[in-house]
Amino acid sequence: MGRPITLKQTAEALCHADTFAIVAHLHPDGDALGSALALYHALNALQKHTVHVFCHDPVPEIYRFLPGSTRIRSEAQPRTTYDMAIVCDMSQLSRAGKFEPLIRSARRILQVDHHVPLERFTDLRVVDTRAAATAELAYAVIRALKVPITPEIATCLLTGIVTDTFSFKFPNTTPRTLRIASVLQAHGADLSTINEEVFETRSFSAVKLLGLALSTIQRTPDGRIAWVSVSRKTFEEAGASEDETEGIVNFARSVRGVEVAMFLRETANHKVRVSLRSRGKVNVAQIANRFGGGGHENAAGCTLETTLHEAERLLLKEVQAWMA
Ligand SMILES: [Mn+2]
């Protein structure tokens, strides 16, 4: 498909378009929302005619502090053809949920992403798997547009970086990550407030769920795989919703000797969503891909259409095969 697109060409394509649909992936995280909203603010600064932001799911409570979060639309839209759709933090268009047709009908599509590529749906791509967060790439795009970094943009982008690096603790944090973060802080993003909002503020039901979830922890006899499972019953007991499970997988990962951690939860429509984390050599993106999912080497996810118990069995078998 020809040579990779440069940031300059990306900026030109953005300048030529006048109506935009920015789409974050379903079950959004701070990186998807932060990147999408930063681009939203930047395009508004360029006085574009229409800039809409979409996400299949409502914005989780912990990300409602993001400037512009109330502008995110999750209702299906009447048929409109946008000059450009910008897809943030997703490697497959199916991750856009109900907004996939809206993206496909746009005149051009720009992909801004750092996942292992799974599907090639556009020629206009700012994709780099070495970036810790899509927010790093959104930052590069905004710089190429020569839009000033306002405190709003800085807050959105730094939230993306903080979310995906687990506050600079994951090995995806690079010198470039820290350089960008320092620029964002200098432009008005408040690092301690972001950490407080994303990691240190939970609802009562989320903490209750955390306790119930952690009591289910199991590990293999060799201690290299640990997992936590949450059934519908447990969600009901805690009075918690599916978007209140953020970070639970990291507790399983933190157990000494664990190389692969899994977090399984039963969804309302009786599927099983799985988060995978690894420490060391195991590439969990490849494991997730076996089940139709994807992600990064050390953090990935997938959804299985089966029971919780069967999902545990299938995943364990797959992870053990990869570790053998
Ligand atoms: Mn991301």
Coordinates of C-alpha atoms and ligand atoms in Angstrom, one line a residue:
M1 CA 0.0 0.0 0.0
G2 CA 2.9 2.4 -0.7
R3 CA 5.1 4.3 1.6
P4 CA 4.1 5.1 5.1
I5 CA 2.2 8.4 5.5
T6 CA 4.2 11.2 7.1
L7 CA 2.9 13.5 9.9
K8 CA 3.0 16.3 7.4
Q9 CA 0.7 14.5 5.0
T10 CA -1.6 13.6 7.9
A11 CA -1.7 17.3 8.9
E12 CA -2.5 18.3 5.3
A13 CA -5.3 15.7 5.1
L14 CA -6.8 17.1 8.3
C15 CA -6.5 20.7 7.1
H16 CA -8.4 19.8 3.9
A17 CA -11.3 18.2 5.7
D18 CA -14.1 20.2 7.3
T19 CA -16.4 17.7 9.0
F20 CA -15.0 15.1 11.4
A21 CA -16.2 12.1 13.4
I22 CA -13.7 11.0 16.0
V23 CA -14.3 7.6 17.4
A24 CA -12.9 6.0 20.6
H25 CA -13.2 2.2 21.0
L26 CA -15.9 0.4 23.0
H27 CA -15.2 -0.1 26.7
P28 CA -13.1 3.0 26.5
D29 CA -10.0 3.6 28.6
G30 CA -8.2 6.8 29.4
D31 CA -6.0 6.5 26.3
A32 CA -8.9 6.1 23.9
L33 CA -10.9 8.9 25.5
G34 CA -7.9 11.2 26.1
S35 CA -6.6 10.9 22.5
A36 CA -10.1 11.4 21.0
L37 CA -10.8 14.5 23.1
A38 CA -7.4 16.0 22.6
L39 CA -8.0 15.8 18.8
Y40 CA -11.5 17.1 19.3
H41 CA -10.1 20.2 21.1
A42 CA -7.3 20.6 18.5
L43 CA -9.7 20.5 15.5
N44 CA -12.0 23.0 17.2
A45 CA -9.1 25.3 17.6
L46 CA -8.7 25.1 13.8
Q47 CA -12.4 26.3 13.5
K48 CA -13.6 23.2 11.7
H49 CA -17.2 23.2 10.7
T50 CA -18.2 20.0 12.5
V51 CA -16.3 17.9 15.0
H52 CA -18.2 15.1 16.7
V53 CA -16.8 12.5 19.1
F54 CA -18.3 9.1 19.4
C55 CA -18.0 6.1 21.7
H56 CA -20.2 3.0 21.8
D57 CA -20.3 3.0 25.6
P58 CA -20.9 5.9 28.0
V59 CA -17.8 7.5 29.5
P60 CA -16.8 5.6 32.7
E61 CA -17.1 7.7 35.9
I62 CA -13.4 7.9 36.4
Y63 CA -12.8 9.6 33.1
R64 CA -15.6 12.2 33.4
F65 CA -13.1 14.8 34.6
L66 CA -11.6 14.9 31.1
P67 CA -12.3 18.3 29.5
G68 CA -15.0 17.8 26.8
S69 CA -16.1 14.4 28.1
T70 CA -19.8 15.5 28.1
R71 CA -19.5 16.1 24.4
I72 CA -19.0 12.4 23.7
R73 CA -22.0 10.8 22.0
S74 CA -22.9 7.2 22.4
E75 CA -26.3 7.2 20.8
A76 CA -26.6 5.9 17.2
Q77 CA -26.5 8.8 14.7
P78 CA -28.7 9.6 11.7
R79 CA -26.9 8.9 8.5
T80 CA -24.2 11.5 7.8
T81 CA -21.1 11.3 5.6
Y82 CA -18.2 12.9 7.3
D83 CA -15.1 14.2 5.4
M84 CA -13.0 12.3 7.8
A85 CA -13.3 9.7 10.5
I86 CA -10.5 9.5 13.0
V87 CA -10.3 6.2 14.9
C88 CA -8.3 6.3 18.1
D89 CA -6.6 3.4 19.9
M90 CA -8.1 0.6 17.9
S91 CA -6.6 -1.9 15.5
Q92 CA -9.9 -3.4 14.3
L93 CA -12.9 -1.4 13.1
S94 CA -15.2 -3.8 14.9
R95 CA -13.9 -2.2 18.2
A96 CA -15.9 0.9 17.2
G97 CA -19.1 -1.1 17.9
K98 CA -22.2 0.6 16.6
F99 CA -20.1 3.4 14.9
E100 CA -18.3 1.1 12.5
P101 CA -20.7 1.9 9.6
L102 CA -20.3 5.6 10.3
I103 CA -16.5 5.2 10.0
R104 CA -16.7 3.1 6.8
S105 CA -19.0 5.7 5.2
A106 CA -16.5 8.6 5.8
R107 CA -14.6 10.0 2.8
R108 CA -11.3 9.3 4.5
I109 CA -10.3 7.4 7.6
L110 CA -7.3 8.3 9.8
Q111 CA -6.1 5.7 12.2
V112 CA -4.1 6.8 15.3
D113 CA -3.0 3.8 17.2
H114 CA -0.3 1.8 19.0
H115 CA -1.7 -1.7 19.0
V116 CA -0.2 -4.6 17.1
P117 CA -1.9 -4.1 13.7
L118 CA -4.7 -6.6 13.0
E119 CA -6.5 -5.1 10.1
R120 CA -5.6 -2.6 7.4
F121 CA -8.6 -0.4 6.8
T122 CA -7.0 2.8 5.7
D123 CA -3.9 4.3 4.0
L124 CA -3.9 7.2 6.4
R125 CA -2.2 5.8 9.4
V126 CA -0.3 7.2 12.4
V127 CA 0.5 3.8 13.9
D128 CA 3.5 3.0 16.1
T129 CA 3.6 -0.1 18.4
R130 CA 6.5 1.4 20.2
A131 CA 4.4 4.3 21.5
A132 CA 3.3 3.7 25.1
A133 CA 0.0 5.3 24.4
T134 CA -2.1 6.5 21.4
A135 CA -1.9 9.8 23.2
E136 CA 1.8 10.1 22.2
L137 CA 0.8 9.8 18.6
A138 CA -2.2 12.2 19.0
Y139 CA 0.4 14.6 20.5
A140 CA 2.5 14.2 17.3
V141 CA -0.5 14.9 15.1
I142 CA -1.5 18.0 17.1
R143 CA 2.1 19.3 16.9
A144 CA 2.1 18.7 13.1
L145 CA -1.1 20.8 13.0
K146 CA 0.7 23.6 14.8
V147 CA -2.2 23.9 17.3
P148 CA -1.1 25.4 20.6
I149 CA -1.2 22.8 23.5
T150 CA -3.9 24.2 25.8
P151 CA -4.3 22.9 29.4
E152 CA -7.4 21.0 28.1
I153 CA -5.4 19.3 25.4
A154 CA -2.5 18.6 27.8
T155 CA -4.8 17.1 30.4
C156 CA -6.5 14.8 27.8
L157 CA -3.1 13.6 26.4
L158 CA -1.4 13.1 29.8
T159 CA -4.4 11.1 31.0
G160 CA -3.9 8.8 28.0
I161 CA -0.2 8.3 28.8
V162 CA -0.8 7.9 32.6
T163 CA -3.5 5.3 32.0
D164 CA -1.6 3.2 29.5
T165 CA 1.8 3.3 31.4
F166 CA 0.0 2.7 34.7
S167 CA 1.5 6.0 35.8
F168 CA 4.9 5.4 34.2
K169 CA 5.3 2.0 35.9
F170 CA 5.0 -0.3 32.9
P171 CA 8.0 -1.1 30.7
N172 CA 6.3 0.6 27.7
T173 CA 7.4 3.9 29.3
T174 CA 10.2 5.3 27.1
P175 CA 12.4 8.4 27.2
R176 CA 10.0 9.8 24.5
T177 CA 7.0 9.1 26.8
L178 CA 8.6 11.1 29.6
R179 CA 9.6 13.9 27.3
I180 CA 6.1 14.3 26.0
A181 CA 4.7 14.0 29.5
S182 CA 7.0 16.8 30.7
V183 CA 5.9 19.1 27.9
L184 CA 2.2 18.3 28.7
Q185 CA 2.8 19.1 32.4
A186 CA 4.5 22.4 31.4
H187 CA 1.4 23.2 29.4
G188 CA -1.0 22.9 32.2
A189 CA -1.8 19.2 32.8
D190 CA -1.9 18.4 36.5
L191 CA -0.2 15.0 37.0
S192 CA -1.3 14.5 40.6
T193 CA -4.9 15.4 39.8
I194 CA -4.9 12.9 36.9
N195 CA -3.5 10.2 39.1
E196 CA -6.0 11.0 41.8
E197 CA -8.9 10.8 39.3
V198 CA -7.8 7.7 37.4
F199 CA -6.2 5.5 40.1
E200 CA -7.1 6.8 43.6
T201 CA -10.9 7.5 43.3
R202 CA -13.3 4.6 43.1
S203 CA -17.0 4.2 43.8
F204 CA -18.0 2.2 46.9
S205 CA -19.3 -0.6 44.6
A206 CA -16.0 -0.8 42.7
V207 CA -14.1 -1.3 45.9
K208 CA -16.6 -3.9 47.1
L209 CA -16.3 -5.7 43.8
L210 CA -12.5 -5.6 44.1
G211 CA -12.6 -7.4 47.4
L212 CA -15.0 -10.1 46.1
A213 CA -13.0 -10.5 42.9
L214 CA -9.6 -10.8 44.7
S215 CA -11.0 -13.5 46.9
T216 CA -11.4 -15.7 43.8
I217 CA -7.7 -15.6 42.9
Q218 CA -6.2 -18.9 41.9
R219 CA -2.8 -19.9 40.4
T220 CA -1.3 -22.8 38.7
P221 CA 0.8 -25.2 40.9
D222 CA 4.1 -23.7 39.5
G223 CA 2.8 -20.2 40.4
R224 CA 3.4 -18.7 36.9
I225 CA -0.2 -18.1 36.0
A226 CA -2.7 -16.4 38.3
W227 CA -6.3 -15.4 37.5
V228 CA -9.3 -13.7 39.0
S229 CA -12.9 -14.4 37.8
V230 CA -16.0 -12.4 38.3
S231 CA -19.5 -13.8 37.7
R232 CA -22.7 -12.0 37.1
K233 CA -23.7 -13.0 40.7
T234 CA -20.6 -11.2 42.0
F235 CA -21.3 -8.1 40.1
E236 CA -24.9 -8.1 41.5
E237 CA -23.6 -8.7 45.1
A238 CA -21.3 -5.7 44.8
G239 CA -23.9 -3.6 43.0
A240 CA -21.1 -2.9 40.5
S241 CA -21.1 -2.5 36.7
E242 CA -18.7 -3.8 34.1
D243 CA -16.8 -0.6 33.8
E244 CA -15.8 -0.7 37.5
T245 CA -13.2 -3.4 37.0
E246 CA -10.4 -1.2 36.0
G247 CA -7.0 -2.3 37.5
I248 CA -8.2 -5.6 39.1
V249 CA -6.0 -7.6 36.7
N250 CA -2.9 -5.8 38.1
F251 CA -3.3 -7.4 41.5
A252 CA -3.1 -10.9 39.9
R253 CA 0.0 -9.7 38.0
S254 CA 1.6 -8.4 41.2
V255 CA 1.8 -11.8 42.8
R256 CA 5.5 -12.9 43.1
G257 CA 6.4 -15.4 40.5
V258 CA 3.5 -14.7 38.2
E259 CA 4.3 -14.3 34.5
V260 CA 0.8 -14.2 33.1
A261 CA -2.2 -12.8 34.9
M262 CA -5.8 -13.1 33.7
F263 CA -9.0 -11.3 34.7
L264 CA -12.2 -12.9 33.5
R265 CA -15.7 -11.3 33.9
E266 CA -19.0 -12.5 32.8
T267 CA -20.8 -9.8 30.8
A268 CA -24.6 -9.0 30.9
N269 CA -25.1 -10.9 27.6
H270 CA -23.3 -14.0 29.0
K271 CA -20.1 -13.7 27.2
V272 CA -16.7 -13.6 29.0
R273 CA -14.4 -10.6 28.7
V274 CA -10.8 -11.3 29.4
S275 CA -7.9 -9.0 30.3
L276 CA -4.4 -10.5 30.0
R277 CA -1.2 -9.1 31.4
S278 CA 2.3 -10.5 31.3
R279 CA 5.6 -9.9 33.0
G280 CA 8.5 -11.1 31.0
K281 CA 8.6 -13.0 27.7
V282 CA 5.0 -14.2 27.1
N283 CA 3.3 -12.2 24.3
V284 CA -0.3 -12.0 25.4
A285 CA -1.4 -10.2 22.3
Q286 CA -0.8 -13.4 20.4
I287 CA -2.8 -15.4 23.0
A288 CA -5.7 -12.9 22.8
N289 CA -5.5 -13.0 19.0
R290 CA -6.2 -16.8 19.2
F291 CA -9.6 -15.9 20.6
G292 CA -10.3 -13.0 18.2
G293 CA -8.9 -10.2 20.4
G294 CA -5.7 -8.3 20.4
G295 CA -3.6 -5.7 22.2
H296 CA 0.0 -5.3 23.2
E297 CA 2.8 -7.7 24.0
N298 CA 2.2 -7.2 27.8
A299 CA -1.4 -6.2 27.9
A300 CA -4.2 -7.6 25.7
G301 CA -7.8 -8.6 25.8
C302 CA -10.4 -10.8 24.1
T303 CA -14.0 -12.0 24.5
L304 CA -15.2 -15.6 24.6
E305 CA -18.7 -16.8 23.9
T306 CA -18.8 -19.4 26.5
T307 CA -19.3 -19.9 30.3
L308 CA -16.9 -18.5 32.8
H309 CA -15.7 -21.9 33.8
E310 CA -15.1 -23.0 30.2
A311 CA -13.3 -19.7 29.4
E312 CA -10.9 -20.3 32.3
R313 CA -10.1 -23.8 31.1
L314 CA -9.6 -22.7 27.4
L315 CA -7.4 -19.8 28.4
L316 CA -5.3 -21.8 30.8
K317 CA -4.7 -24.4 28.2
E318 CA -3.6 -21.7 25.7
V319 CA -1.4 -19.8 28.1
Q320 CA 0.3 -23.0 29.2
A321 CA 1.0 -24.1 25.6
W322 CA 2.6 -20.7 25.0
M323 CA 4.8 -21.0 28.1
A324 CA 5.9 -24.6 27.4
Ligands
MN1 MN -3.9 2.6 24.3

